[in-house]
Coordinates of N, CA and C and ligand atoms in Angstrom, one line a residue:
M1 N -6.5 16.6 -10.0 CA -6.1 16.2 -8.6 C -6.8 16.9 -7.6
S2 N -7.1 16.3 -6.4 CA -7.8 17.0 -5.3 C -6.7 17.8 -4.7
D3 N -7.2 18.9 -3.9 CA -6.2 19.8 -3.4 C -5.7 19.4 -2.0
V4 N -5.0 18.3 -1.9 CA -4.5 17.8 -0.6 C -3.2 18.6 -0.4
P5 N -3.1 19.3 0.8 CA -1.8 20.1 1.0 C -0.6 19.1 1.2
K6 N 0.5 19.5 0.7 CA 1.7 18.7 0.8 C 2.1 18.4 2.3
S7 N 1.6 19.2 3.2 CA 1.9 19.0 4.6 C 1.1 17.9 5.2
H8 N 0.1 17.5 4.5 CA -0.8 16.4 5.1 C 0.0 15.2 5.3
P9 N -0.2 14.6 6.6 CA 0.6 13.4 6.9 C 0.4 12.2 5.9
R10 N -0.7 12.2 5.3 CA -0.9 11.1 4.3 C -0.9 11.6 2.9
Y11 N 0.0 12.6 2.6 CA 0.0 13.2 1.3 C 0.3 12.2 0.2
L12 N 1.3 11.4 0.4 CA 1.7 10.5 -0.7 C 0.6 9.5 -1.0
S13 N 0.1 8.9 0.1 CA -1.0 7.9 0.0 C -2.2 8.5 -0.8
L14 N -2.5 9.8 -0.4 CA -3.7 10.4 -1.0 C -3.4 10.8 -2.5
T15 N -2.1 11.0 -2.8 CA -1.7 11.3 -4.2 C -1.9 10.0 -5.0
L16 N -1.6 8.9 -4.5 CA -1.8 7.6 -5.2 C -3.2 7.4 -5.4
R17 N -4.1 7.7 -4.4 CA -5.5 7.5 -4.5 C -6.0 8.3 -5.7
D18 N -5.5 9.6 -5.8 CA -5.9 10.4 -6.9 C -5.5 9.8 -8.2
A19 N -4.3 9.3 -8.3 CA -3.8 8.7 -9.5 C -4.8 7.5 -10.0
I20 N -5.2 6.7 -9.0 CA -6.0 5.6 -9.3 C -7.4 6.1 -9.7
V21 N -7.9 7.0 -9.0 CA -9.3 7.6 -9.4 C -9.2 8.2 -10.8
N22 N -8.1 9.0 -11.1 CA -7.9 9.5 -12.4 C -7.9 8.4 -13.5
G23 N -7.2 7.3 -13.1 CA -7.2 6.1 -14.0 C -8.6 5.6 -14.4
V24 N -9.4 5.6 -13.3 CA -10.8 5.1 -13.5 C -11.5 6.1 -14.4
E25 N -11.4 7.4 -14.1 CA -12.1 8.4 -14.9 C -11.6 8.4 -16.4
Q26 N -10.4 8.1 -16.6 CA -9.9 8.1 -18.0 C -10.2 6.8 -18.7
G27 N -10.7 5.8 -18.0 CA -11.1 4.5 -18.6 C -9.9 3.6 -18.7
I28 N -8.8 3.9 -17.9 CA -7.6 3.0 -18.0 C -7.7 1.9 -16.9
T29 N -8.2 2.4 -15.7 CA -8.2 1.4 -14.6 C -9.7 1.0 -14.4
S30 N -9.8 -0.3 -14.1 CA -11.2 -0.8 -13.9 C -11.7 -0.3 -12.5
I31 N -13.0 -0.2 -12.4 CA -13.6 0.2 -11.1 C -13.2 -0.9 -10.0
H32 N -13.0 -2.1 -10.5 CA -12.6 -3.2 -9.5 C -11.1 -2.9 -9.0
G33 N -10.4 -2.1 -9.8 CA -9.0 -1.8 -9.4 C -9.0 -1.0 -8.2
L34 N -10.1 -0.3 -7.9 CA -10.1 0.5 -6.6 C -10.0 -0.4 -5.4
I35 N -10.7 -1.5 -5.6 CA -10.7 -2.5 -4.4 C -9.3 -3.1 -4.3
A36 N -8.7 -3.4 -5.4 CA -7.3 -4.0 -5.3 C -6.4 -2.9 -4.7
H37 N -6.6 -1.7 -5.0 CA -5.7 -0.6 -4.5 C -5.9 -0.5 -3.0
G38 N -7.2 -0.6 -2.6 CA -7.5 -0.4 -1.1 C -6.8 -1.6 -0.3
R39 N -6.9 -2.7 -0.9 CA -6.2 -3.9 -0.2 C -4.7 -3.6 -0.1
G40 N -4.1 -3.1 -1.2 CA -2.7 -2.7 -1.2 C -2.4 -1.7 -0.2
E41 N -3.2 -0.7 -0.1 CA -3.0 0.4 0.9 C -2.9 -0.2 2.3
A42 N -3.8 -1.1 2.6 CA -3.9 -1.7 4.0 C -2.5 -2.4 4.3
Y43 N -2.0 -3.2 3.3 CA -0.7 -3.8 3.5 C 0.4 -2.9 3.6
D44 N 0.3 -1.8 2.8 CA 1.4 -0.8 2.8 C 1.5 -0.2 4.2
Y45 N 0.3 0.1 4.8 CA 0.3 0.6 6.2 C 1.0 -0.3 7.1
L46 N 0.7 -1.6 6.9 CA 1.3 -2.6 7.8 C 2.8 -2.8 7.7
I47 N 3.3 -2.5 6.5 CA 4.8 -2.6 6.3 C 5.5 -1.3 6.6
G48 N 4.7 -0.3 7.0 CA 5.3 1.0 7.3 C 5.5 2.0 6.2
E49 N 4.9 1.7 5.0 CA 5.0 2.6 3.9 C 6.4 2.9 3.5
K50 N 7.3 2.0 3.7 CA 8.7 2.1 3.3 C 9.2 0.8 2.6
T51 N 10.2 1.0 1.8 CA 10.8 -0.2 1.2 C 11.7 -0.9 2.3
Q52 N 11.3 -2.1 2.7 CA 11.9 -2.8 3.8 C 13.1 -3.7 3.3
P53 N 13.9 -4.2 4.2 CA 15.1 -5.0 3.7 C 14.6 -6.2 2.9
F54 N 13.5 -6.8 3.3 CA 13.0 -8.0 2.5 C 12.7 -7.7 1.0
A55 N 12.2 -6.4 0.8 CA 11.9 -6.0 -0.5 C 13.2 -5.7 -1.3
K56 N 14.2 -5.1 -0.6 CA 15.5 -4.8 -1.2 C 16.2 -6.1 -1.7
E57 N 16.0 -7.1 -0.8 CA 16.6 -8.4 -1.2 C 16.0 -9.0 -2.4
A58 N 14.6 -8.9 -2.5 CA 13.9 -9.4 -3.7 C 14.2 -8.6 -4.9
I59 N 14.4 -7.3 -4.7 CA 14.8 -6.4 -5.9 C 16.1 -6.8 -6.5
R60 N 17.1 -7.2 -5.6 CA 18.4 -7.6 -6.2 C 18.2 -8.9 -6.9
A61 N 17.4 -9.9 -6.4 CA 17.2 -11.1 -7.1 C 16.4 -10.9 -8.4
A62 N 15.4 -10.0 -8.3 CA 14.6 -9.7 -9.5 C 15.5 -9.1 -10.6
A63 N 16.4 -8.2 -10.3 CA 17.3 -7.7 -11.3 C 18.1 -8.8 -11.9
A64 N 18.7 -9.7 -11.1 CA 19.5 -10.7 -11.6 C 18.7 -11.6 -12.5
M65 N 17.4 -11.9 -12.1 CA 16.6 -12.8 -13.0 C 16.2 -12.2 -14.3
L66 N 15.8 -10.9 -14.2 CA 15.4 -10.2 -15.4 C 16.6 -10.0 -16.4
C67 N 17.8 -9.7 -15.8 CA 18.9 -9.4 -16.6 C 19.4 -10.7 -17.3
S68 N 19.2 -11.9 -16.6 CA 19.7 -13.1 -17.2 C 18.6 -13.7 -18.2
A69 N 17.5 -13.1 -18.3 CA 16.4 -13.7 -19.1 C 16.7 -13.5 -20.6
K70 N 16.3 -14.5 -21.4 CA 16.5 -14.4 -22.8 C 15.5 -13.5 -23.4
H71 N 14.2 -13.6 -22.9 CA 13.1 -12.9 -23.5 C 12.2 -12.4 -22.3
P72 N 12.7 -11.3 -21.6 CA 11.8 -10.8 -20.6 C 10.7 -9.9 -21.1
V73 N 9.5 -10.0 -20.5 CA 8.4 -9.2 -20.9 C 7.7 -8.5 -19.7
I74 N 7.2 -7.3 -19.9 CA 6.6 -6.6 -18.8 C 5.1 -6.5 -19.0
S75 N 4.3 -7.2 -18.2 CA 2.9 -7.2 -18.3 C 2.3 -6.0 -17.6
V76 N 1.3 -5.3 -18.3 CA 0.8 -4.1 -17.7 C -0.7 -4.2 -17.5
N77 N -1.2 -3.9 -16.3 CA -2.6 -3.8 -16.1 C -3.0 -2.4 -15.8
G78 N -4.3 -2.2 -15.5 CA -4.9 -0.8 -15.4 C -4.4 -0.1 -14.2
N79 N -4.1 -0.8 -13.1 CA -3.6 -0.1 -11.9 C -2.2 0.4 -12.1
V80 N -1.4 -0.5 -12.5 CA 0.0 -0.1 -12.6 C 0.2 1.0 -13.7
A81 N -0.6 0.9 -14.8 CA -0.5 1.9 -15.8 C -0.9 3.3 -15.3
A82 N -1.9 3.4 -14.4 CA -2.3 4.6 -13.8 C -1.3 5.1 -12.8
L83 N -0.7 4.2 -12.0 CA 0.2 4.6 -10.9 C 1.6 5.0 -11.4
A84 N 2.2 4.2 -12.3 CA 3.6 4.4 -12.6 C 3.9 4.2 -14.1
P85 N 3.3 4.9 -15.0 CA 3.5 4.7 -16.4 C 5.0 5.0 -16.8
N86 N 5.6 6.1 -16.3 CA 6.9 6.4 -16.7 C 8.0 5.4 -16.2
D87 N 7.7 4.8 -15.0 CA 8.7 3.8 -14.5 C 8.6 2.5 -15.3
L88 N 7.4 2.2 -15.7 CA 7.2 1.0 -16.6 C 8.0 1.1 -17.9
I89 N 7.9 2.3 -18.4 CA 8.6 2.6 -19.7 C 10.1 2.6 -19.5
E90 N 10.5 3.1 -18.4 CA 12.0 3.1 -18.1 C 12.4 1.7 -17.9
L91 N 11.7 0.9 -17.2 CA 12.0 -0.5 -17.0 C 12.2 -1.2 -18.4
G92 N 11.2 -1.0 -19.3 CA 11.3 -1.6 -20.6 C 12.5 -1.2 -21.3
Q93 N 12.9 0.1 -21.2 CA 14.1 0.6 -21.9 C 15.4 0.0 -21.3
V94 N 15.5 -0.1 -20.0 CA 16.7 -0.6 -19.4 C 16.9 -2.1 -19.7
L95 N 15.7 -2.8 -19.7 CA 15.8 -4.2 -20.0 C 15.7 -4.6 -21.5
K96 N 15.4 -3.6 -22.3 CA 15.2 -3.9 -23.7 C 14.0 -4.9 -23.8
A97 N 13.0 -4.7 -23.0 CA 11.9 -5.7 -23.0 C 10.6 -5.0 -23.4
P98 N 9.7 -5.7 -24.1 CA 8.5 -5.1 -24.5 C 7.5 -5.0 -23.3
L99 N 6.6 -4.0 -23.4 CA 5.5 -3.9 -22.5 C 4.3 -4.6 -23.2
E100 N 3.5 -5.3 -22.5 CA 2.3 -6.0 -23.1 C 1.1 -5.7 -22.2
V101 N 0.0 -5.2 -22.8 CA -1.2 -5.0 -22.0 C -1.9 -6.3 -21.7
N102 N -2.2 -6.6 -20.5 CA -2.9 -7.8 -20.2 C -3.8 -7.5 -19.0
I103 N -5.2 -7.5 -19.2 CA -6.1 -7.2 -18.1 C -7.2 -8.2 -18.0
F104 N -7.9 -8.1 -16.8 CA -8.9 -9.1 -16.5 C -10.3 -8.6 -17.0
H105 N -10.6 -7.3 -16.7 CA -11.9 -6.8 -17.1 C -11.6 -5.9 -18.3
T106 N -12.2 -6.3 -19.5 CA -11.9 -5.6 -20.7 C -13.0 -4.7 -21.2
E107 N -13.8 -4.1 -20.2 CA -14.9 -3.2 -20.6 C -14.4 -2.0 -21.4
S108 N -15.3 -1.6 -22.2 CA -15.2 -0.4 -23.1 C -13.8 0.0 -23.5
G109 N -13.2 -0.9 -24.3 CA -11.9 -0.5 -25.0 C -10.8 -0.2 -24.0
R110 N -10.8 -0.7 -22.8 CA -9.8 -0.4 -21.9 C -8.4 -0.8 -22.3
E111 N -8.3 -1.9 -23.0 CA -6.9 -2.3 -23.4 C -6.3 -1.3 -24.3
Q112 N -7.1 -0.8 -25.3 CA -6.6 0.2 -26.2 C -6.3 1.5 -25.5
K113 N -7.1 1.9 -24.5 CA -6.8 3.1 -23.7 C -5.5 3.0 -22.9
I114 N -5.3 1.8 -22.4 CA -4.0 1.6 -21.7 C -2.8 1.8 -22.6
R115 N -3.0 1.2 -23.8 CA -1.9 1.3 -24.8 C -1.7 2.8 -25.2
E116 N -2.7 3.5 -25.4 CA -2.6 5.0 -25.8 C -2.0 5.8 -24.7
H117 N -2.4 5.4 -23.5 CA -1.8 6.1 -22.3 C -0.3 5.9 -22.2
L118 N 0.2 4.7 -22.4 CA 1.6 4.4 -22.4 C 2.3 5.1 -23.5
I119 N 1.7 5.1 -24.7 CA 2.4 5.8 -25.8 C 2.5 7.3 -25.6
K120 N 1.4 7.8 -25.0 CA 1.4 9.3 -24.6 C 2.6 9.6 -23.6
H121 N 2.9 8.6 -22.8 CA 4.0 8.8 -21.8 C 5.3 8.5 -22.4
G122 N 5.4 8.1 -23.7 CA 6.7 7.9 -24.3 C 7.1 6.5 -24.7
A123 N 6.2 5.5 -24.5 CA 6.5 4.1 -24.8 C 6.6 4.0 -26.4
S124 N 7.6 3.3 -26.9 CA 7.7 3.3 -28.3 C 6.8 2.1 -28.9
K125 N 6.8 1.0 -28.1 CA 6.1 -0.2 -28.6 C 5.3 -0.8 -27.5
V126 N 4.0 -1.1 -27.7 CA 3.2 -1.7 -26.7 C 2.5 -2.9 -27.3
L127 N 2.8 -4.1 -26.9 CA 2.1 -5.3 -27.5 C 0.7 -5.4 -26.9
M128 N -0.2 -6.0 -27.7 CA -1.6 -6.1 -27.3 C -1.9 -7.6 -27.3
P129 N -3.0 -8.0 -26.5 CA -3.4 -9.4 -26.6 C -3.9 -9.8 -28.0
T130 N -3.7 -11.0 -28.3 CA -4.2 -11.5 -29.6 C -5.0 -12.8 -29.4
T131 N -5.7 -13.2 -30.4 CA -6.4 -14.5 -30.3 C -5.5 -15.6 -31.0
E132 N -4.4 -15.2 -31.5 CA -3.5 -16.1 -32.2 C -2.9 -17.2 -31.3
V133 N -2.5 -16.7 -30.1 CA -2.0 -17.7 -29.1 C -2.6 -17.5 -27.7
K134 N -2.7 -18.6 -27.0 CA -3.4 -18.5 -25.7 C -2.5 -19.1 -24.6
L135 N -2.6 -18.6 -23.4 CA -1.9 -19.3 -22.3 C -2.8 -20.5 -21.9
S136 N -2.1 -21.6 -21.5 CA -2.8 -22.7 -21.0 C -3.2 -22.5 -19.5
Y137 N -4.0 -23.3 -19.0 CA -4.4 -23.3 -17.5 C -5.1 -22.1 -17.1
I138 N -5.7 -21.4 -18.0 CA -6.4 -20.2 -17.5 C -7.6 -19.9 -18.5
D139 N -8.8 -19.6 -17.8 CA -10.0 -19.4 -18.6 C -10.4 -18.0 -18.9
S140 N -9.9 -17.1 -18.1 CA -10.3 -15.7 -18.2 C -9.7 -15.0 -19.5
N141 N -10.2 -13.8 -19.7 CA -9.6 -13.0 -20.8 C -8.1 -12.9 -20.8
R142 N -7.5 -13.1 -19.7 CA -6.1 -12.9 -19.6 C -5.3 -14.0 -20.3
K143 N -6.0 -15.0 -20.8 CA -5.3 -16.1 -21.5 C -4.8 -15.5 -22.9
Y144 N -5.4 -14.5 -23.4 CA -5.1 -14.0 -24.8 C -3.8 -13.2 -24.7
V145 N -2.8 -13.6 -25.3 CA -1.5 -12.9 -25.2 C -0.9 -12.7 -26.6
H146 N 0.3 -12.0 -26.7 CA 0.9 -11.7 -27.9 C 2.0 -12.8 -28.2
P147 N 2.1 -13.3 -29.4 CA 3.1 -14.4 -29.7 C 4.5 -13.9 -29.5
D148 N 4.8 -12.7 -29.7 CA 6.2 -12.2 -29.4 C 6.4 -11.6 -28.0
G149 N 5.4 -11.7 -27.2 CA 5.4 -11.1 -25.9 C 5.4 -12.2 -24.8
I150 N 4.3 -12.1 -24.0 CA 4.2 -13.0 -22.9 C 4.2 -14.5 -23.3
Y151 N 3.7 -14.8 -24.5 CA 3.7 -16.2 -24.9 C 5.1 -16.8 -25.1
K152 N 6.0 -15.9 -25.6 CA 7.4 -16.4 -25.8 C 8.3 -16.2 -24.6
A153 N 7.8 -15.4 -23.7 CA 8.7 -15.0 -22.6 C 9.2 -16.1 -21.7
D154 N 10.5 -16.0 -21.3 CA 11.0 -16.9 -20.2 C 10.8 -16.3 -18.8
V155 N 10.9 -15.0 -18.7 CA 10.6 -14.3 -17.5 C 9.6 -13.2 -17.7
V156 N 8.5 -13.2 -16.9 CA 7.5 -12.2 -17.0 C 7.5 -11.3 -15.8
F157 N 7.5 -10.0 -15.9 CA 7.4 -9.1 -14.8 C 6.0 -8.7 -14.8
V158 N 5.3 -9.1 -13.7 CA 3.8 -8.8 -13.6 C 3.5 -8.2 -12.2
P159 N 3.6 -6.8 -12.1 CA 3.2 -6.2 -10.9 C 1.7 -6.3 -10.6
L160 N 1.3 -6.4 -9.4 CA -0.1 -6.4 -9.0 C -0.9 -7.5 -9.7
E161 N -0.3 -8.7 -9.7 CA -0.9 -9.8 -10.5 C -2.0 -10.5 -9.8
D162 N -2.8 -11.2 -10.6 CA -3.9 -12.0 -10.0 C -3.3 -13.5 -9.9
G163 N -3.7 -14.1 -8.8 CA -3.1 -15.4 -8.5 C -3.3 -16.5 -9.6
D164 N -4.5 -16.4 -10.3 CA -4.8 -17.4 -11.3 C -3.7 -17.4 -12.4
R165 N -3.4 -16.2 -12.9 CA -2.6 -16.1 -14.0 C -1.1 -16.4 -13.6
C166 N -0.8 -16.0 -12.4 CA 0.6 -16.3 -11.9 C 0.8 -17.8 -11.9
E167 N -0.2 -18.5 -11.4 CA -0.1 -20.0 -11.4 C 0.0 -20.5 -12.8
A168 N -0.8 -20.0 -13.7 CA -0.8 -20.5 -15.1 C 0.6 -20.2 -15.7
L169 N 1.2 -19.1 -15.5 CA 2.5 -18.8 -16.1 C 3.6 -19.7 -15.5
R170 N 3.5 -20.0 -14.2 CA 4.5 -20.9 -13.5 C 4.3 -22.3 -14.1
K171 N 3.1 -22.7 -14.3 CA 2.8 -24.1 -14.9 C 3.4 -24.2 -16.3
M172 N 3.4 -23.0 -17.0 CA 4.0 -23.0 -18.3 C 5.5 -22.8 -18.3
D173 N 6.1 -23.0 -17.1 CA 7.6 -23.0 -16.9 C 8.2 -21.6 -17.1
K174 N 7.4 -20.6 -16.9 CA 7.9 -19.3 -17.0 C 8.3 -18.8 -15.6
D175 N 9.3 -18.0 -15.5 CA 9.6 -17.4 -14.2 C 8.7 -16.1 -14.1
V176 N 8.2 -15.8 -12.9 CA 7.4 -14.7 -12.7 C 8.1 -13.8 -11.6
V177 N 8.2 -12.5 -11.9 CA 8.7 -11.5 -10.9 C 7.5 -10.6 -10.7
T178 N 7.1 -10.5 -9.4 CA 5.9 -9.7 -9.1 C 6.2 -8.6 -8.1
V179 N 5.4 -7.6 -8.0 CA 5.4 -6.7 -6.9 C 4.0 -6.8 -6.3
D180 N 3.9 -7.1 -5.0 CA 2.6 -7.3 -4.4 C 2.8 -7.0 -2.9
L181 N 2.0 -6.1 -2.4 CA 2.1 -5.7 -1.0 C 1.6 -6.7 0.0
N182 N 0.8 -7.7 -0.5 CA 0.3 -8.7 0.3 C 1.1 -10.0 0.3
P183 N 1.9 -10.2 1.3 CA 2.8 -11.4 1.3 C 2.1 -12.7 1.4
M184 N 0.7 -12.6 1.6 CA -0.1 -13.9 1.7 C -0.9 -14.2 0.5
S185 N -0.8 -13.3 -0.5 CA -1.6 -13.5 -1.7 C -1.1 -14.8 -2.5
R186 N -2.0 -15.4 -3.3 CA -1.6 -16.5 -4.0 C -0.4 -16.1 -5.0
T187 N -0.5 -14.9 -5.5 CA 0.6 -14.5 -6.4 C 1.9 -14.4 -5.7
A188 N 1.9 -13.8 -4.5 CA 3.1 -13.6 -3.7 C 3.7 -15.0 -3.5
K189 N 2.9 -16.0 -3.2 CA 3.4 -17.3 -2.8 C 3.9 -18.1 -4.1
Q190 N 3.3 -17.8 -5.2 CA 3.6 -18.7 -6.4 C 4.7 -18.1 -7.3
A191 N 4.9 -16.8 -7.2 CA 5.9 -16.1 -8.0 C 7.3 -16.6 -7.7
S192 N 8.2 -16.5 -8.7 CA 9.6 -16.9 -8.5 C 10.3 -15.8 -7.6
V193 N 10.0 -14.6 -7.8 CA 10.5 -13.5 -6.9 C 9.4 -12.5 -6.6
T194 N 9.1 -12.3 -5.3 CA 8.0 -11.4 -4.9 C 8.6 -10.2 -4.2
I195 N 8.4 -9.0 -4.8 CA 8.9 -7.8 -4.1 C 7.7 -7.3 -3.3
V196 N 7.7 -7.4 -2.0 CA 6.6 -7.0 -1.1 C 6.9 -5.5 -0.8
D197 N 6.3 -4.7 -1.7 CA 6.5 -3.2 -1.6 C 5.5 -2.5 -2.5
N198 N 5.3 -1.2 -2.3 CA 4.4 -0.5 -3.2 C 5.1 -0.4 -4.6
V199 N 4.4 -0.6 -5.6 CA 4.9 -0.6 -7.0 C 5.6 0.7 -7.3
V200 N 5.0 1.8 -6.7 CA 5.6 3.1 -7.0 C 7.0 3.3 -6.4
R201 N 7.2 2.6 -5.3 CA 8.6 2.7 -4.7 C 9.5 1.7 -5.3
A202 N 9.0 0.5 -5.6 CA 9.8 -0.6 -6.0 C 10.3 -0.4 -7.5
L203 N 9.5 0.1 -8.4 CA 9.9 0.2 -9.8 C 11.2 1.1 -10.0
P204 N 11.3 2.3 -9.4 CA 12.5 3.1 -9.6 C 13.8 2.3 -9.0
L205 N 13.6 1.6 -7.9 CA 14.7 0.9 -7.3 C 15.1 -0.2 -8.2
L206 N 14.1 -0.9 -8.8 CA 14.5 -2.0 -9.7 C 15.2 -1.5 -10.9
C207 N 14.8 -0.4 -11.5 CA 15.4 0.2 -12.6 C 16.9 0.5 -12.3
K208 N 17.1 1.1 -11.1 CA 18.4 1.5 -10.7 C 19.3 0.3 -10.5
E209 N 18.8 -0.8 -9.9 CA 19.5 -2.0 -9.7 C 19.9 -2.7 -11.0
I210 N 19.0 -2.6 -12.0 CA 19.3 -3.2 -13.3 C 20.4 -2.4 -14.1
K211 N 20.3 -1.1 -13.9 CA 21.3 -0.2 -14.6 C 22.7 -0.5 -14.1
T212 N 22.8 -0.8 -12.8 CA 24.1 -1.0 -12.2 C 24.5 -2.5 -12.1
F213 N 23.6 -3.3 -12.7 CA 23.8 -4.8 -12.6 C 25.0 -5.2 -13.4
S214 N 25.9 -6.0 -12.9 CA 26.9 -6.6 -13.7 C 26.8 -8.1 -13.5
D215 N 26.8 -8.8 -14.6 CA 26.6 -10.3 -14.5 C 27.8 -11.0 -14.1
N216 N 28.2 -10.8 -12.8 CA 29.4 -11.5 -12.3 C 28.9 -12.8 -11.5
P217 N 29.9 -13.6 -11.2 CA 29.5 -14.9 -10.5 C 28.7 -14.5 -9.2
A218 N 29.1 -13.4 -8.5 CA 28.4 -13.0 -7.3 C 26.9 -12.8 -7.5
A219 N 26.6 -12.2 -8.6 CA 25.1 -11.9 -8.9 C 24.4 -13.3 -9.1
Q220 N 25.0 -14.2 -9.8 CA 24.4 -15.5 -10.1 C 24.2 -16.2 -8.7
E221 N 25.2 -16.1 -7.9 CA 25.1 -16.7 -6.6 C 24.0 -16.1 -5.7
T222 N 23.8 -14.8 -5.9 CA 22.7 -14.2 -5.1 C 21.4 -14.8 -5.6
L223 N 21.3 -15.0 -6.9 CA 20.0 -15.6 -7.4 C 19.8 -17.0 -7.0
A224 N 20.9 -17.8 -7.0 CA 20.9 -19.2 -6.7 C 20.5 -19.3 -5.2
A225 N 21.0 -18.4 -4.4 CA 20.8 -18.5 -2.9 C 19.4 -17.9 -2.5
Y226 N 18.7 -17.3 -3.4 CA 17.5 -16.6 -3.1 C 16.4 -17.5 -2.8
S227 N 15.7 -17.3 -1.7 CA 14.5 -18.1 -1.3 C 13.3 -17.1 -1.2
N228 N 12.3 -17.3 -2.1 CA 11.2 -16.4 -2.1 C 10.3 -16.7 -0.8
E229 N 10.3 -18.0 -0.4 CA 9.6 -18.4 0.8 C 10.1 -17.6 2.0
A230 N 11.5 -17.6 2.1 CA 12.1 -17.0 3.2 C 11.8 -15.5 3.2
V231 N 11.8 -14.8 2.0 CA 11.6 -13.4 2.0 C 10.1 -13.1 2.4
L232 N 9.2 -14.0 2.0 CA 7.8 -13.8 2.4 C 7.6 -13.9 4.0
Q233 N 8.4 -14.9 4.5 CA 8.4 -15.1 6.0 C 8.9 -13.8 6.7
E234 N 10.0 -13.3 6.1 CA 10.5 -12.0 6.7 C 9.5 -10.9 6.7
A235 N 8.8 -10.8 5.6 CA 7.7 -9.8 5.5 C 6.6 -10.0 6.5
L236 N 6.2 -11.2 6.7 CA 5.2 -11.5 7.7 C 5.7 -11.3 9.1
Q237 N 7.0 -11.6 9.4 CA 7.5 -11.4 10.7 C 7.6 -9.9 11.0
H238 N 8.0 -9.1 9.9 CA 8.0 -7.7 10.1 C 6.7 -7.1 10.5
I239 N 5.6 -7.6 9.8 CA 4.3 -7.1 10.0 C 3.9 -7.5 11.5
S240 N 4.2 -8.7 11.9 CA 3.7 -9.1 13.3 C 4.6 -8.3 14.3
R241 N 5.8 -8.1 14.0 CA 6.6 -7.3 15.0 C 6.0 -5.9 15.2
C242 N 5.6 -5.3 14.0 CA 5.1 -3.9 14.1 C 3.7 -3.9 14.8
A243 N 3.0 -5.0 14.6 CA 1.7 -5.1 15.2 C 1.8 -5.2 16.7
N244 N 2.9 -5.9 17.1 CA 3.1 -6.2 18.6 C 3.8 -5.1 19.3
G245 N 4.5 -4.2 18.5 CA 5.4 -3.3 19.1 C 4.9 -1.9 18.9
Ligands
ATP1 P1 -4.3 -13.2 -5.4 O1 -5.2 -13.4 -6.6 O2 -2.9 -13.2 -5.8 O3 -4.6 -14.2 -4.3 P2 -6.0 -11.0 -4.6 O4 -7.1 -11.7 -5.3 O5 -6.0 -10.8 -3.1 O6 -4.6 -11.8 -4.9 P3 -5.9 -9.2 -6.7 O7 -7.0 -8.2 -6.8 O8 -5.9 -10.4 -7.6 O9 -5.7 -9.6 -5.2 O10 -4.5 -8.4 -6.9 C1 -4.2 -7.2 -6.4 C2 -3.0 -7.4 -5.5 O11 -2.2 -6.2 -5.7 C3 -3.3 -7.4 -4.0 O12 -2.6 -8.4 -3.3 C4 -2.9 -6.0 -3.4 O13 -2.4 -6.1 -2.1 C5 -1.8 -5.7 -4.4 N1 -1.6 -4.2 -4.6 C6 -2.5 -3.3 -4.8 N2 -2.0 -2.0 -5.0 C7 -0.6 -2.2 -4.9 C8 0.5 -1.3 -5.1 N3 0.3 0.0 -5.3 N4 1.7 -1.9 -5.0 C9 1.9 -3.2 -4.8 N5 0.9 -4.1 -4.6 C10 -0.4 -3.6 -4.7
MG2 MG1 -7.0 -12.4 -7.3

């Protein structure tokens, strides 16, 4: 880690940069992941680097959707593995859902390194892509999935997703829960539930919400009344209010 003093006004943001850079150095995160992270940082600045009410609303809907799923699966890429491995593992435990590695750039054994990194942090089971089954509507490496994981899933949790695969998963009639700081990305628009927040803040809140979730009629009503489009509009309005004020 670089020696950023805790008193530095951008301490947290700089700590996350360190985590991503470490991920690249360990071969977990793709060098392209740095660009995705930079875009995320810019949007985080715009939303005030805090979990806003529109994200809290999406977290409640996400918990209801994931808890009602028959076969929820957590898709892991190199950025989220570097930023929040412990929270991903906790989410898998509270949901009793498998983690599955799924990445775009597969250079130098990165899939295997992500798996080993998660196991080192305490994951008991990490599914890997296979050539046995493929997702439709997608040409990249991300089409290769595990038959007992993403292929079979009815709800997929995919933080920091790429728009192409989100679209493919939706076309395959799967619900997608994502965490994406950019409310204008294709992923944000196409997902069933989009949590517009930094994944490092959203994951612990989502785990907490799931732990206290009780499947009562009110929870189902929350989900039925949820509009992802409205939540994205709220995020955009928040950004423009901050920009004007
Ligand atoms: P899309 O393909 O959905 O249109 P994109 O091509 O702009 O999006 P990608 O590189 O495919 O972006 O995906 C990265 C996304 O993850 C970006 O929207 C970025 O804002 C977001 N992101 C990056 N870091 C974080 C983070 N720590 N927490 C939440 N979101 C993040
Ligand atoms: Mg993309």
